[in-house]
mmCIF file of C-alpha atoms in Angstrom:
data_model
loop_
_atom_site.group_PDB
_atom_site.id
_atom_site.type_symbol
_atom_site.label_atom_id
_atom_site.label_comp_id
_atom_site.label_asym_id
_atom_site.label_seq_id
_atom_site.Cartn_x
_atom_site.Cartn_y
_atom_site.Cartn_z
ATOM 1 C CA MET W 44 26.364 -21.605 -26.764
ATOM 2 C CA ILE W 45 23.986 -23.949 -24.930
ATOM 3 C CA ARG W 46 26.685 -24.695 -22.366
ATOM 4 C CA ALA W 47 27.201 -20.954 -21.765
ATOM 5 C CA ILE W 48 23.466 -20.450 -21.227
ATOM 6 C CA LEU W 49 23.346 -23.367 -18.777
ATOM 7 C CA ILE W 50 26.299 -21.980 -16.836
ATOM 8 C CA LEU W 51 24.704 -18.514 -16.717
ATOM 9 C CA ALA W 52 21.395 -19.996 -15.577
ATOM 10 C CA PHE W 53 23.162 -22.023 -12.895
ATOM 11 C CA PHE W 54 24.973 -19.025 -11.458
ATOM 12 C CA SER W 55 21.859 -16.832 -11.701
ATOM 13 C CA GLY W 56 19.881 -19.438 -9.792
ATOM 14 C CA THR W 57 22.643 -19.719 -7.204
ATOM 15 C CA ALA W 58 22.629 -15.952 -6.699
ATOM 16 C CA LEU W 59 18.857 -15.889 -6.266
ATOM 17 C CA ALA W 60 18.995 -18.771 -3.770
ATOM 18 C CA ALA W 61 21.825 -17.223 -1.746
ATOM 19 C CA PRO W 62 20.933 -15.197 1.358
ATOM 20 C CA CYS W 63 19.509 -11.873 0.273
ATOM 21 C CA CYS W 64 20.697 -9.788 3.155
ATOM 22 C CA GLY W 65 23.965 -11.076 4.529
ATOM 23 C CA PRO W 66 24.705 -13.710 7.159
ATOM 24 C CA ILE W 67 23.143 -13.784 10.600
ATOM 25 C CA MET W 68 25.737 -12.178 12.843
ATOM 26 C CA PRO W 69 26.287 -13.206 16.499
ATOM 27 C CA ALA W 70 24.111 -10.297 17.631
ATOM 28 C CA GLY W 71 21.426 -11.536 15.236
ATOM 29 C CA GLN W 72 21.667 -15.013 16.707
ATOM 30 C CA HIS W 73 21.160 -13.540 20.175
ATOM 31 C CA LEU W 74 18.135 -11.595 18.938
ATOM 32 C CA SER W 75 16.687 -14.816 17.519
ATOM 33 C CA GLN W 76 17.114 -16.489 20.901
ATOM 34 C CA VAL W 77 15.259 -13.658 22.645
ATOM 35 C CA LEU W 78 12.424 -13.850 20.124
ATOM 36 C CA ASP W 79 12.191 -17.642 20.359
ATOM 37 C CA ALA W 80 12.059 -17.417 24.165
ATOM 38 C CA SER W 81 9.011 -15.124 23.995
ATOM 39 C CA ASN W 82 6.693 -18.116 23.510
ATOM 40 C CA VAL W 83 4.520 -15.865 21.376
ATOM 41 C CA GLU W 84 2.480 -18.724 19.941
ATOM 42 C CA HIS W 85 1.061 -19.421 23.406
ATOM 43 C CA LEU W 86 0.946 -15.911 24.894
ATOM 44 C CA TRP W 87 -0.561 -12.556 23.789
ATOM 45 C CA LEU W 88 -3.409 -14.586 22.302
ATOM 46 C CA ALA W 89 -6.286 -12.978 20.421
ATOM 47 C CA ARG W 90 -9.676 -12.721 22.131
ATOM 48 C CA GLU W 91 -8.026 -12.670 25.557
ATOM 49 C CA HIS W 92 -7.302 -9.784 27.891
ATOM 50 C CA VAL W 93 -3.597 -10.056 28.716
ATOM 51 C CA ASN W 94 -0.888 -8.484 30.806
ATOM 52 C CA TRP W 95 1.005 -6.529 28.141
ATOM 53 C CA GLN W 96 4.418 -7.339 29.601
ATOM 54 C CA THR W 97 3.979 -11.108 30.002
ATOM 55 C CA GLY W 98 1.278 -11.914 27.470
ATOM 56 C CA MET W 99 -0.533 -14.007 30.053
ATOM 57 C CA ARG W 100 -4.320 -13.873 30.280
ATOM 58 C CA ASP W 101 -5.450 -11.831 33.263
ATOM 59 C CA ARG W 102 -9.210 -11.917 32.657
ATOM 60 C CA PRO W 103 -11.490 -13.257 29.923
ATOM 61 C CA ILE W 104 -12.607 -10.892 27.187
ATOM 62 C CA ARG W 105 -13.877 -11.346 23.636
ATOM 63 C CA THR W 106 -13.573 -7.853 22.202
ATOM 64 C CA GLU W 107 -11.786 -4.604 22.873
ATOM 65 C CA ASN W 108 -13.463 -1.211 22.633
ATOM 66 C CA HIS W 109 -15.165 -0.308 19.348
ATOM 67 C CA GLY W 110 -16.286 -3.955 18.952
ATOM 68 C CA HIS W 111 -12.975 -5.195 17.501
ATOM 69 C CA ILE W 112 -11.578 -8.594 18.370
ATOM 70 C CA ALA W 113 -8.835 -8.189 20.953
ATOM 71 C CA THR W 114 -5.416 -8.755 19.409
ATOM 72 C CA HIS W 115 -2.079 -7.827 20.916
ATOM 73 C CA CYS W 116 0.490 -7.056 18.222
ATOM 74 C CA SER W 117 1.403 -3.728 19.795
ATOM 75 C CA ALA W 118 1.571 -5.126 23.345
ATOM 76 C CA PHE W 119 3.953 -7.827 22.115
ATOM 77 C CA ILE W 120 6.145 -5.185 20.453
ATOM 78 C CA ALA W 121 6.176 -3.167 23.675
ATOM 79 C CA ALA W 122 7.076 -6.203 25.782
ATOM 80 C CA ILE W 123 9.952 -7.383 23.573
ATOM 81 C CA SER W 124 11.295 -3.846 23.227
ATOM 82 C CA GLU W 125 11.285 -3.487 26.991
ATOM 83 C CA GLN W 126 13.161 -6.791 27.376
ATOM 84 C CA LEU W 127 15.772 -5.497 24.937
ATOM 85 C CA GLY W 128 16.161 -2.197 26.778
ATOM 86 C CA VAL W 129 14.425 -0.108 24.122
ATOM 87 C CA TYR W 130 11.490 2.240 24.646
ATOM 88 C CA VAL W 131 8.550 2.242 22.264
ATOM 89 C CA LEU W 132 5.184 3.796 23.058
ATOM 90 C CA ARG W 133 3.405 1.497 25.510
ATOM 91 C CA PRO W 134 1.136 1.439 28.571
ATOM 92 C CA PRO W 135 0.614 3.481 30.648
ATOM 93 C CA GLN W 136 1.598 6.273 28.229
ATOM 94 C CA HIS W 137 -1.022 4.881 25.816
ATOM 95 C CA GLY W 138 -3.744 2.312 26.452
ATOM 96 C CA PRO W 139 -3.859 -1.013 24.606
ATOM 97 C CA VAL W 140 -6.751 -0.037 22.329
ATOM 98 C CA LEU W 141 -5.542 1.120 18.878
ATOM 99 C CA LEU W 142 -1.979 1.167 20.195
ATOM 100 C CA ALA W 143 -0.447 -0.004 16.893
ATOM 101 C CA ASN W 144 -1.727 3.128 15.133
ATOM 102 C CA ALA W 145 -0.338 5.283 17.923
ATOM 103 C CA GLN W 146 3.011 3.481 17.831
ATOM 104 C CA ASN W 147 3.312 4.135 14.103
ATOM 105 C CA LYS W 148 2.742 7.845 14.633
ATOM 106 C CA TRP W 149 5.105 7.919 17.617
ATOM 107 C CA LEU W 150 7.909 6.086 15.776
ATOM 108 C CA SER W 151 7.784 8.762 13.084
ATOM 109 C CA SER W 152 7.798 11.617 15.571
ATOM 110 C CA ALA W 153 10.611 13.699 16.996
ATOM 111 C CA GLU W 154 10.152 11.895 20.308
ATOM 112 C CA GLY W 155 10.616 8.538 18.613
ATOM 113 C CA GLN W 156 13.808 9.789 16.982
ATOM 114 C CA THR W 157 15.029 11.124 20.329
ATOM 115 C CA GLN W 158 14.499 7.639 21.742
ATOM 116 C CA GLY W 159 16.815 6.217 19.049
ATOM 117 C CA TRP W 160 14.381 5.074 16.358
ATOM 118 C CA ARG W 161 15.014 5.859 12.720
ATOM 119 C CA ARG W 162 13.103 5.094 9.540
ATOM 120 C CA ILE W 163 14.600 2.777 6.928
ATOM 121 C CA VAL W 164 13.594 2.574 3.324
ATOM 122 C CA ASP W 165 12.820 -0.971 2.253
ATOM 123 C CA ALA W 166 12.399 -4.658 3.010
ATOM 124 C CA ARG W 167 15.956 -5.591 2.085
ATOM 125 C CA SER W 168 17.430 -3.035 4.472
ATOM 126 C CA ALA W 169 15.050 -4.243 7.167
ATOM 127 C CA GLN W 170 16.114 -7.874 6.797
ATOM 128 C CA SER W 171 19.796 -6.978 6.613
ATOM 129 C CA LEU W 172 19.668 -4.894 9.791
ATOM 130 C CA ALA W 173 17.775 -7.614 11.646
ATOM 131 C CA ASN W 174 20.472 -10.089 10.604
ATOM 132 C CA GLN W 175 22.997 -7.728 12.174
ATOM 133 C CA GLY W 176 21.091 -7.925 15.457
ATOM 134 C CA LYS W 177 19.157 -4.655 15.380
ATOM 135 C CA LEU W 178 15.533 -4.305 16.439
ATOM 136 C CA VAL W 179 13.512 -3.739 13.273
ATOM 137 C CA LEU W 180 9.764 -3.105 13.158
ATOM 138 C CA ILE W 181 7.310 -3.103 10.273
ATOM 139 C CA SER W 182 4.374 -0.869 11.095
ATOM 140 C CA TYR W 183 1.037 -0.095 9.453
ATOM 141 C CA ALA W 184 -1.289 2.667 10.609
ATOM 142 C CA ASN W 185 -4.877 2.126 9.554
ATOM 143 C CA PRO W 186 -6.137 5.195 7.640
ATOM 144 C CA ASP W 187 -9.382 4.818 9.587
ATOM 145 C CA PRO W 188 -8.362 6.057 13.059
ATOM 146 C CA HIS W 189 -11.125 3.957 14.624
ATOM 147 C CA ARG W 190 -9.789 0.661 13.251
ATOM 148 C CA PRO W 191 -6.600 -1.137 14.318
ATOM 149 C CA GLY W 192 -3.323 -1.137 12.442
ATOM 150 C CA HIS W 193 -0.642 -3.775 12.768
ATOM 151 C CA ILE W 194 3.003 -3.990 13.827
ATOM 152 C CA VAL W 195 5.556 -6.833 13.754
ATOM 153 C CA ILE W 196 9.221 -7.522 14.473
ATOM 154 C CA VAL W 197 11.621 -8.574 11.714
ATOM 155 C CA ARG W 198 13.542 -11.651 12.790
ATOM 156 C CA PRO W 199 16.944 -12.694 11.420
ATOM 157 C CA SER W 200 16.738 -14.960 8.386
ATOM 158 C CA GLU W 201 18.980 -16.125 5.564
ATOM 159 C CA LYS W 202 16.100 -16.130 3.097
ATOM 160 C CA SER W 203 16.854 -15.769 -0.585
ATOM 161 C CA LEU W 204 16.337 -12.676 -2.706
ATOM 162 C CA THR W 205 13.476 -14.465 -4.467
ATOM 163 C CA ASP W 206 11.748 -15.245 -1.170
ATOM 164 C CA LEU W 207 12.274 -11.681 0.014
ATOM 165 C CA ALA W 208 10.708 -10.321 -3.176
ATOM 166 C CA ASN W 209 7.753 -12.699 -2.929
ATOM 167 C CA ASP W 210 7.114 -12.724 0.820
ATOM 168 C CA GLY W 211 8.936 -9.784 2.415
ATOM 169 C CA PRO W 212 11.139 -10.083 5.504
ATOM 170 C CA GLU W 213 10.817 -12.898 8.025
ATOM 171 C CA ILE W 214 8.786 -11.756 11.019
ATOM 172 C CA ILE W 215 7.452 -12.694 14.440
ATOM 173 C CA GLN W 216 4.036 -11.431 15.504
ATOM 174 C CA ALA W 217 1.079 -11.487 17.803
ATOM 175 C CA GLY W 218 -2.201 -10.963 15.968
ATOM 176 C CA MET W 219 -5.310 -12.828 14.900
ATOM 177 C CA THR W 220 -2.939 -15.803 14.796
ATOM 178 C CA ASN W 221 0.413 -15.652 16.554
ATOM 179 C CA HIS W 222 3.512 -16.800 14.690
ATOM 180 C CA ASN W 223 7.057 -17.246 15.904
ATOM 181 C CA GLN W 224 8.286 -17.335 12.306
ATOM 182 C CA TRP W 225 6.235 -16.070 9.358
ATOM 183 C CA GLN W 226 6.437 -13.865 6.288
ATOM 184 C CA ALA W 227 5.548 -10.180 6.305
ATOM 185 C CA SER W 228 3.289 -10.417 3.265
ATOM 186 C CA SER W 229 0.958 -12.795 5.118
ATOM 187 C CA ALA W 230 1.191 -10.852 8.382
ATOM 188 C CA PHE W 231 -0.403 -7.786 6.774
ATOM 189 C CA ALA W 232 -2.875 -9.645 4.542
ATOM 190 C CA HIS W 233 -5.832 -8.788 6.808
ATOM 191 C CA HIS W 234 -5.203 -5.064 6.245
ATOM 192 C CA PRO W 235 -6.125 -4.043 2.669
ATOM 193 C CA GLY W 236 -3.624 -1.588 1.274
ATOM 194 C CA ALA W 237 -0.968 -2.356 3.862
ATOM 195 C CA TRP W 238 1.415 -4.681 2.006
ATOM 196 C CA PRO W 239 3.762 -3.820 0.470
ATOM 197 C CA ASN W 240 3.450 -0.071 -0.051
ATOM 198 C CA GLY W 241 1.448 0.940 3.002
ATOM 199 C CA VAL W 242 3.916 -0.171 5.652
ATOM 200 C CA SER W 243 6.828 1.671 7.261
ATOM 201 C CA TYR W 244 10.117 0.264 8.531
ATOM 202 C CA PHE W 245 11.888 1.418 11.691
ATOM 203 C CA VAL W 246 15.141 0.321 13.331
ATOM 204 C CA HIS W 247 16.755 0.753 16.739
ATOM 205 C CA ASP W 248 20.309 -0.255 17.681
ATOM 206 C CA LEU W 249 20.732 -2.783 20.487
ATOM 207 C CA LYS W 250 23.567 -2.876 22.986
#
């Protein structure tokens, strides 16, 4: 009996430690290379005014309009999407201030769907699709329209089901602190009510 319990525990632990969302496919490996090449930890830095496409500082600034610290999550999303041949709402169609909120609304709109975006239901689907090499976003619109939301890219990862349940998908972001590789739960921690039930997931196929 004890032996049977030990065997069951071993296989249960193995299942929980196995990749939650499938292997990283060749297209997912290519996506990882594009994300790594973005140099996000040194560009699109908070408290700086940046060129949205390159992330490079173009003039000093401490705050954006409305007195908020300048962060560039949405500009980073726009820049990477453009590199990958995908349109998401970006300058000049919308200015950089409160762009993440506007992107969330746009992604859910008929225009966003026409541009190839579709909503997906949960974190596991998001991680699985990123592993397949699709562009997956996690987006939060602040319920206060005068305060910023947040938006990140899901990056391919062979994280376990336990880690997915605890931390959410693996992500890359610009924000208060930029991270090339981080967990979604921490990325949205500065936005009360965002994680896990206040965010939306969107995916776009890549060629």
